[in-house]
Short mmCIF file of C-alpha atoms and ligand atoms in Angstrom, two decimals:
data_model
loop_
_atom_site.label_atom_id
_atom_site.label_comp_id
_atom_site.label_asym_id
_atom_site.label_seq_id
_atom_site.Cartn_x
_atom_site.Cartn_y
_atom_site.Cartn_z
CA PHE A 1 0.01 0.15 0.05
CA PRO A 2 1.16 3.63 -0.78
CA GLY A 3 3.01 4.98 2.19
CA THR A 4 3.90 1.89 4.06
CA PHE A 5 7.25 2.23 3.78
CA ALA A 6 7.50 6.08 4.06
CA PRO A 7 8.43 7.88 7.09
CA PRO A 8 5.67 8.87 9.66
CA PRO A 9 3.94 11.91 8.07
CA VAL A 10 4.91 14.12 11.06
CA ASN A 11 4.65 17.65 9.01
CA ASP A 12 0.89 16.51 8.01
CA PRO A 13 -1.58 19.00 9.90
CA MET A 14 -3.90 15.83 10.16
CA TRP A 15 -1.45 13.33 11.44
CA GLY A 16 -1.87 14.73 15.06
CA TYR A 17 -5.51 14.29 14.92
CA PHE A 18 -5.37 11.09 13.25
CA THR A 19 -3.11 9.69 15.98
CA ALA A 20 -5.51 11.25 18.90
CA ILE A 21 -8.40 9.46 17.07
CA ALA A 22 -6.82 6.41 16.53
CA GLY A 23 -5.55 5.53 19.96
CA GLN A 24 -2.86 2.55 20.76
CA ASP A 25 -3.56 0.56 18.02
CA GLY A 26 -2.48 3.59 15.39
CA GLU A 27 -5.94 2.76 13.10
CA VAL A 28 -9.60 4.29 12.99
CA ASP A 29 -12.62 1.48 13.90
CA ALA A 30 -16.38 2.32 13.29
CA GLU A 31 -16.67 3.72 16.75
CA GLU A 32 -13.85 6.18 16.82
CA LEU A 33 -15.03 7.50 13.41
CA GLN A 34 -18.40 7.91 14.95
CA ARG A 35 -16.98 10.04 18.09
CA CYS A 36 -14.58 12.02 15.93
CA LEU A 37 -17.32 13.00 13.45
CA THR A 38 -19.62 13.65 16.38
CA GLN A 39 -16.92 15.74 18.40
CA SER A 40 -15.52 17.74 15.50
CA GLY A 41 -19.39 18.72 14.29
CA PHE A 42 -19.07 17.66 10.75
CA SER A 43 -22.73 16.95 10.63
CA GLY A 44 -23.55 20.66 11.60
CA SER A 45 -27.22 20.54 12.17
CA TYR A 46 -27.53 17.39 10.66
CA ALA A 47 -27.89 14.39 13.04
CA PRO A 48 -24.65 12.82 13.65
CA PHE A 49 -23.65 9.71 11.75
CA SER A 50 -25.42 6.46 12.76
CA LEU A 51 -22.57 3.74 13.67
CA GLU A 52 -24.06 1.58 10.43
CA THR A 53 -22.87 4.32 8.13
CA CYS A 54 -19.33 4.85 10.08
CA ARG A 55 -18.97 1.02 9.39
CA ILE A 56 -19.52 1.25 5.44
CA MET A 57 -17.37 4.50 5.38
CA ILE A 58 -14.68 1.94 6.90
CA ALA A 59 -15.70 -1.05 4.60
CA MET A 60 -15.28 1.27 1.60
CA LEU A 61 -11.51 1.70 2.04
CA ASP A 62 -10.74 -0.80 4.00
CA ARG A 63 -8.82 -2.83 1.42
CA ASP A 64 -7.16 -5.27 3.63
CA MET A 65 -10.09 -5.98 5.76
CA THR A 66 -9.23 -5.45 9.11
CA GLY A 67 -12.02 -3.42 9.97
CA LYS A 68 -10.11 -0.03 10.76
CA MET A 69 -8.64 2.73 8.71
CA GLY A 70 -4.81 3.98 8.56
CA PHE A 71 -3.92 7.67 7.90
CA ASN A 72 -4.01 7.53 4.51
CA GLU A 73 -7.38 6.09 4.21
CA PHE A 74 -8.51 8.88 6.95
CA LYS A 75 -7.56 11.50 4.76
CA GLU A 76 -9.42 9.90 1.76
CA LEU A 77 -12.26 9.46 3.41
CA PHE A 78 -12.47 12.90 4.83
CA MET A 79 -11.91 14.18 1.58
CA ALA A 80 -15.00 12.08 0.00
CA LEU A 81 -17.07 13.42 2.97
CA ASN A 82 -16.35 16.97 2.39
CA GLY A 83 -17.80 16.32 -1.04
CA TRP A 84 -20.89 14.88 -0.42
CA LYS A 85 -21.60 17.07 1.79
CA GLN A 86 -21.15 20.43 -0.04
CA ASN A 87 -23.06 17.95 -3.01
CA PHE A 88 -25.86 17.88 -0.01
CA MET A 89 -26.10 21.16 0.94
CA MET A 90 -26.19 22.34 -2.52
CA PHE A 91 -29.66 20.62 -2.97
CA ASP A 92 -30.99 21.12 0.56
CA GLN A 93 -31.02 25.13 0.37
CA ASP A 94 -33.54 25.46 2.86
CA ARG A 95 -31.42 23.40 5.58
CA SER A 96 -33.91 21.35 6.45
CA GLY A 97 -31.63 18.35 6.73
CA THR A 98 -33.11 16.35 3.84
CA VAL A 99 -33.20 16.59 0.22
CA GLU A 100 -36.45 15.16 -2.22
CA GLY A 101 -35.82 11.85 -4.32
CA HIS A 102 -35.74 13.79 -7.68
CA GLU A 103 -32.66 15.96 -6.12
CA MET A 104 -31.17 13.15 -5.08
CA ALA A 105 -31.38 11.55 -8.56
CA GLN A 106 -29.82 14.74 -9.76
CA ALA A 107 -27.07 14.52 -7.43
CA ILE A 108 -26.44 11.10 -8.58
CA SER A 109 -25.99 12.03 -11.84
CA SER A 110 -23.96 15.01 -11.03
CA MET A 111 -21.21 12.72 -9.27
CA GLY A 112 -21.00 10.96 -12.70
CA TYR A 113 -22.83 7.91 -12.40
CA ARG A 114 -24.93 6.71 -15.56
CA LEU A 115 -27.78 4.98 -14.12
CA SER A 116 -31.36 4.12 -15.51
CA PRO A 117 -34.15 5.70 -14.55
CA GLN A 118 -35.34 2.45 -13.23
CA ALA A 119 -32.09 1.92 -11.25
CA GLY A 120 -31.67 5.57 -10.13
CA ASN A 121 -35.57 4.99 -8.58
CA ALA A 122 -34.80 1.88 -6.57
CA VAL A 123 -31.91 3.80 -5.45
CA VAL A 124 -33.54 6.62 -3.96
CA LYS A 125 -36.55 4.60 -2.87
CA ARG A 126 -33.87 2.51 -0.78
CA TYR A 127 -32.58 5.41 1.15
CA SER A 128 -35.97 7.76 1.43
CA LYS A 129 -37.89 8.23 4.48
CA ASN A 130 -41.29 9.25 3.53
CA GLY A 131 -40.03 10.36 0.13
CA ARG A 132 -37.34 12.61 1.62
CA ILE A 133 -33.27 11.51 1.98
CA PHE A 134 -31.60 12.39 5.11
CA PHE A 135 -27.93 13.36 5.26
CA ASP A 136 -26.82 10.01 7.31
CA ASP A 137 -28.59 8.03 4.76
CA TYR A 138 -27.05 10.12 1.61
CA VAL A 139 -23.66 9.47 2.69
CA ALA A 140 -24.13 5.71 2.89
CA CYS A 141 -25.97 5.75 -0.40
CA CYS A 142 -22.72 7.63 -2.00
CA VAL A 143 -20.56 5.12 -0.36
CA LYS A 144 -22.22 2.11 -1.65
CA LEU A 145 -22.56 3.35 -4.92
CA ARG A 146 -18.83 4.40 -5.14
CA SER A 147 -17.65 0.93 -3.48
CA LEU A 148 -19.64 -1.27 -5.80
CA THR A 149 -18.94 1.02 -8.74
CA ASP A 150 -15.44 0.60 -7.98
CA ASN A 151 -15.47 -2.96 -7.36
CA PHE A 152 -17.13 -3.28 -10.77
CA LYS A 153 -15.03 -1.41 -12.45
CA ARG A 154 -11.59 -2.83 -11.23
CA ARG A 155 -13.27 -6.52 -12.65
CA ASP A 156 -14.47 -4.69 -16.29
CA THR A 157 -10.90 -4.26 -17.20
CA MET A 158 -11.91 -3.90 -21.26
CA GLN A 159 -14.62 -1.47 -19.74
CA GLN A 160 -17.54 -2.82 -21.79
CA GLY A 161 -19.78 -2.41 -18.97
CA THR A 162 -20.18 -5.98 -18.01
CA VAL A 163 -18.76 -8.13 -15.76
CA ASN A 164 -18.85 -11.83 -15.22
CA PHE A 165 -19.19 -12.64 -11.71
CA GLN A 166 -18.20 -16.02 -9.97
CA TYR A 167 -20.68 -16.49 -7.22
CA ASP A 168 -18.49 -16.26 -4.22
CA ASP A 169 -16.46 -13.10 -5.81
CA PHE A 170 -20.07 -11.68 -6.25
CA ILE A 171 -21.09 -12.17 -2.58
CA MET A 172 -17.90 -11.08 -1.47
CA CYS A 173 -17.89 -7.59 -2.93
CA THR A 174 -21.51 -6.68 -2.18
CA MET A 175 -21.51 -8.28 1.21
CA ALA A 176 -18.82 -6.20 2.70
CA ILE A 177 -20.57 -3.20 1.79
CA PHE B 1 -47.95 -11.86 -7.72
CA PRO B 2 -49.14 -15.36 -6.31
CA GLY B 3 -52.53 -14.62 -4.20
CA THR B 4 -53.21 -11.19 -5.88
CA PHE B 5 -56.74 -12.24 -7.10
CA ALA B 6 -57.71 -14.34 -4.37
CA PRO B 7 -60.09 -13.77 -1.84
CA PRO B 8 -58.85 -11.90 1.55
CA PRO B 9 -57.60 -14.66 3.31
CA VAL B 10 -60.00 -13.70 6.53
CA ASN B 11 -59.59 -17.13 7.89
CA ASP B 12 -56.01 -17.06 8.02
CA PRO B 13 -55.12 -16.54 11.97
CA MET B 14 -52.50 -14.07 10.85
CA TRP B 15 -54.71 -11.88 8.96
CA GLY B 16 -56.24 -9.80 11.49
CA TYR B 17 -52.86 -9.06 13.24
CA PHE B 18 -51.52 -8.01 9.77
CA THR B 19 -54.52 -5.75 9.16
CA ALA B 20 -54.08 -4.40 12.66
CA ILE B 21 -50.34 -3.80 11.79
CA ALA B 22 -50.56 -2.41 8.38
CA GLY B 23 -52.91 0.48 9.12
CA GLN B 24 -55.00 2.21 6.78
CA ASP B 25 -52.88 1.39 3.64
CA GLY B 26 -52.87 -2.04 4.37
CA GLU B 27 -49.10 -2.93 3.55
CA VAL B 28 -46.57 -2.73 6.20
CA ASP B 29 -43.45 -0.34 6.03
CA ALA B 30 -40.18 -0.21 8.26
CA GLU B 31 -41.66 1.68 11.17
CA GLU B 32 -44.74 -0.44 11.41
CA LEU B 33 -42.58 -3.56 10.98
CA GLN B 34 -40.38 -2.14 13.82
CA ARG B 35 -43.09 -1.46 15.72
CA CYS B 36 -44.75 -4.99 15.65
CA LEU B 37 -41.16 -6.73 16.10
CA THR B 38 -40.69 -4.82 19.63
CA GLN B 39 -44.16 -5.06 20.71
CA SER B 40 -44.28 -8.77 20.20
CA GLY B 41 -41.27 -9.33 21.90
CA PHE B 42 -40.09 -11.29 18.81
CA SER B 43 -36.37 -10.32 19.86
CA GLY B 44 -36.84 -11.69 23.15
CA SER B 45 -34.11 -10.70 25.67
CA TYR B 46 -32.17 -9.42 22.42
CA ALA B 47 -31.93 -6.14 21.59
CA PRO B 48 -34.73 -4.61 19.45
CA PHE B 49 -34.26 -4.34 15.73
CA SER B 50 -32.82 -1.57 14.41
CA LEU B 51 -34.88 0.69 11.68
CA GLU B 52 -32.09 0.07 9.27
CA THR B 53 -32.46 -4.11 9.85
CA CYS B 54 -36.22 -3.67 9.17
CA ARG B 55 -35.64 -1.74 5.66
CA ILE B 56 -33.30 -4.31 4.81
CA MET B 57 -36.14 -7.22 5.28
CA ILE B 58 -38.41 -5.38 3.67
CA ALA B 59 -36.29 -4.46 0.80
CA MET B 60 -35.71 -8.61 0.66
CA LEU B 61 -39.12 -9.24 -0.47
CA ASP B 62 -40.43 -5.91 -2.06
CA ARG B 63 -40.57 -6.92 -5.35
CA ASP B 64 -42.49 -4.36 -6.70
CA MET B 65 -40.61 -1.87 -4.78
CA THR B 66 -43.28 0.37 -2.90
CA GLY B 67 -40.86 -0.15 0.14
CA LYS B 68 -43.87 -1.74 1.92
CA MET B 69 -45.23 -5.42 2.43
CA GLY B 70 -48.47 -7.35 1.69
CA PHE B 71 -50.07 -10.01 3.33
CA ASN B 72 -48.11 -12.68 1.85
CA GLU B 73 -44.75 -11.00 1.96
CA PHE B 74 -45.44 -10.70 5.56
CA LYS B 75 -46.06 -14.30 6.55
CA GLU B 76 -42.71 -15.03 4.36
CA LEU B 77 -40.65 -12.52 6.41
CA PHE B 78 -41.87 -14.04 9.37
CA MET B 79 -41.02 -17.86 8.67
CA ALA B 80 -37.43 -16.67 7.61
CA LEU B 81 -37.27 -14.85 10.92
CA ASN B 82 -38.13 -17.63 13.22
CA GLY B 83 -35.66 -19.66 11.12
CA TRP B 84 -32.99 -17.72 11.72
CA LYS B 85 -34.11 -16.58 15.17
CA GLN B 86 -33.39 -20.29 16.17
CA ASN B 87 -30.38 -21.00 14.33
CA PHE B 88 -28.99 -17.82 16.17
CA MET B 89 -30.18 -19.28 19.66
CA MET B 90 -28.50 -22.90 18.86
CA PHE B 91 -25.21 -21.14 18.68
CA ASP B 92 -25.74 -18.48 21.56
CA GLN B 93 -25.85 -21.31 23.79
CA ASP B 94 -25.10 -18.83 27.39
CA ARG B 95 -27.56 -16.37 25.78
CA SER B 96 -25.27 -13.34 25.96
CA GLY B 97 -26.96 -12.34 22.75
CA THR B 98 -23.82 -12.46 20.58
CA VAL B 99 -22.38 -15.36 18.45
CA GLU B 100 -18.97 -15.51 18.12
CA GLY B 101 -17.19 -15.25 14.49
CA HIS B 102 -16.21 -19.06 13.86
CA GLU B 103 -20.10 -19.61 14.65
CA MET B 104 -21.86 -17.35 12.61
CA ALA B 105 -19.15 -18.96 9.42
CA GLN B 106 -20.84 -22.31 10.65
CA ALA B 107 -24.11 -20.80 10.72
CA ILE B 108 -23.63 -19.76 7.11
CA SER B 109 -22.61 -22.94 5.82
CA SER B 110 -25.64 -24.73 7.75
CA MET B 111 -27.85 -22.84 5.75
CA GLY B 112 -26.49 -24.10 2.63
CA TYR B 113 -24.44 -21.21 1.48
CA ARG B 114 -21.05 -22.42 -0.06
CA LEU B 115 -18.64 -19.46 0.62
CA SER B 116 -14.89 -19.53 0.37
CA PRO B 117 -13.03 -19.28 3.67
CA GLN B 118 -12.52 -15.78 2.10
CA ALA B 119 -15.71 -14.75 1.82
CA GLY B 120 -17.02 -15.93 4.85
CA ASN B 121 -14.10 -14.03 6.59
CA ALA B 122 -15.20 -10.86 4.91
CA VAL B 123 -18.89 -11.37 5.47
CA VAL B 124 -18.43 -12.30 9.41
CA LYS B 125 -15.97 -9.19 9.71
CA ARG B 126 -18.62 -6.99 8.39
CA TYR B 127 -21.29 -7.83 10.76
CA SER B 128 -19.13 -8.25 13.92
CA LYS B 129 -18.12 -5.75 16.80
CA ASN B 130 -15.21 -6.73 18.62
CA GLY B 131 -15.38 -10.36 17.06
CA ARG B 132 -18.86 -10.93 17.84
CA ILE B 133 -22.26 -10.79 15.68
CA PHE B 134 -25.22 -9.53 17.64
CA PHE B 135 -28.75 -10.69 16.71
CA ASP B 136 -29.78 -7.89 14.86
CA ASP B 137 -26.67 -7.79 12.58
CA TYR B 138 -26.81 -11.27 12.39
CA VAL B 139 -30.55 -11.08 10.68
CA ALA B 140 -29.35 -8.16 8.76
CA CYS B 141 -26.71 -10.56 7.52
CA CYS B 142 -28.91 -13.34 6.78
CA VAL B 143 -31.46 -10.98 4.70
CA LYS B 144 -28.36 -9.71 2.54
CA LEU B 145 -27.11 -12.90 2.06
CA ARG B 146 -30.61 -14.19 1.12
CA SER B 147 -31.19 -11.48 -1.25
CA LEU B 148 -27.98 -11.44 -3.06
CA THR B 149 -28.20 -14.97 -3.72
CA ASP B 150 -31.24 -15.16 -5.09
CA ASN B 151 -30.64 -12.30 -7.08
CA PHE B 152 -27.26 -14.15 -8.25
CA LYS B 153 -29.23 -16.96 -8.82
CA ARG B 154 -32.37 -15.50 -10.74
CA ARG B 155 -29.44 -14.70 -13.37
CA ASP B 156 -27.79 -17.96 -13.14
CA THR B 157 -30.27 -19.62 -15.69
CA MET B 158 -27.71 -22.18 -16.49
CA GLN B 159 -26.80 -22.91 -13.07
CA GLN B 160 -22.96 -22.41 -13.80
CA GLY B 161 -22.01 -20.54 -10.90
CA THR B 162 -21.22 -17.07 -13.10
CA VAL B 163 -23.39 -14.47 -13.98
CA ASN B 164 -22.25 -11.59 -16.69
CA PHE B 165 -23.89 -8.61 -14.87
CA GLN B 166 -24.45 -5.28 -16.82
CA TYR B 167 -23.37 -2.11 -14.83
CA ASP B 168 -27.03 -0.88 -14.02
CA ASP B 169 -28.14 -4.43 -13.08
CA PHE B 170 -25.42 -5.21 -10.64
CA ILE B 171 -26.13 -1.44 -9.31
CA MET B 172 -29.77 -1.99 -9.31
CA CYS B 173 -30.06 -5.34 -7.11
CA THR B 174 -27.21 -4.72 -4.47
CA MET B 175 -27.81 -0.92 -4.03
CA ALA B 176 -31.73 -1.72 -3.24
CA ILE B 177 -30.39 -4.29 -0.25
CA1 CA C 201 -8.08 2.51 17.56
CA1 CA C 202 -34.67 20.22 2.17
CA1 CA C 203 -48.83 0.70 6.38
#
């Protein structure tokens, strides 16, 4: 993995923050991530992230499947989170804490995902409550969409838009998220 | 769908129970399911189901994607839930409310799923907290495993253990769960 043999990034302003959150084992698990996101006020006036969403955030980046994040993953996650938050707030202009189903569909397409109306509807339906999508569910959706798309593309080496999945591989790359 | 044109199942002992839970719209959504499972004491001494787990339970059976369950799906879900609960309690002999990772792997294989050790580990890791699996997460895992396997098998018409997925179809059948 990149950075494994690099010297500790002591000059990186986020390094101290990361080590404080990571604790003794030097890695961030779902509980630590939830605490950090809650205490830093990342969600602002939105409800804090559920532990479930924190777990899938980690699963997205956790390539060695330890259930924990190192420093590079931690930074990668924060970049992604900031992007999704900006995206969400662009649509939630009345700061109600929710966006509408059709706004979510627009957001998905603005992130570059090309989904059929049917697939788009299925996704929106899955993450909405009474037709509206809360920030926590929005992020959970973005995480899964990104992970599943990454997994798909990694196997679609010819970029043909189709992948031949073995059952075991299919279960592994869909159940882990 | 089976039963759509059949007369209302007034003689079925579960019909009255179902209509009381379903309310005016005649279908059961995630909030109603959570309330019903909590009030009926289904989880016993185990923690009640999270709303998230109730949502994926409905998604598993919700073929018309309304986010709600009709009577037949409701009965189907209860049968599946009873099976998973028995299965869980068989492994949780000290009634601690959790099973160990290796017990979960055994349970998965006793349900007839053939996973490689690597895929089994990935699944167990995803649903465990500090190496143990709680009943709620256990059921969420069973629901997803069943749904994803059903989706896979439905496309594996030649039963060869491989499926050629288009991106859109892949996203639809994995994001909805
Ligand atoms: Ca830690
Ligand atoms: Ca709004
Ligand atoms: Ca209802």
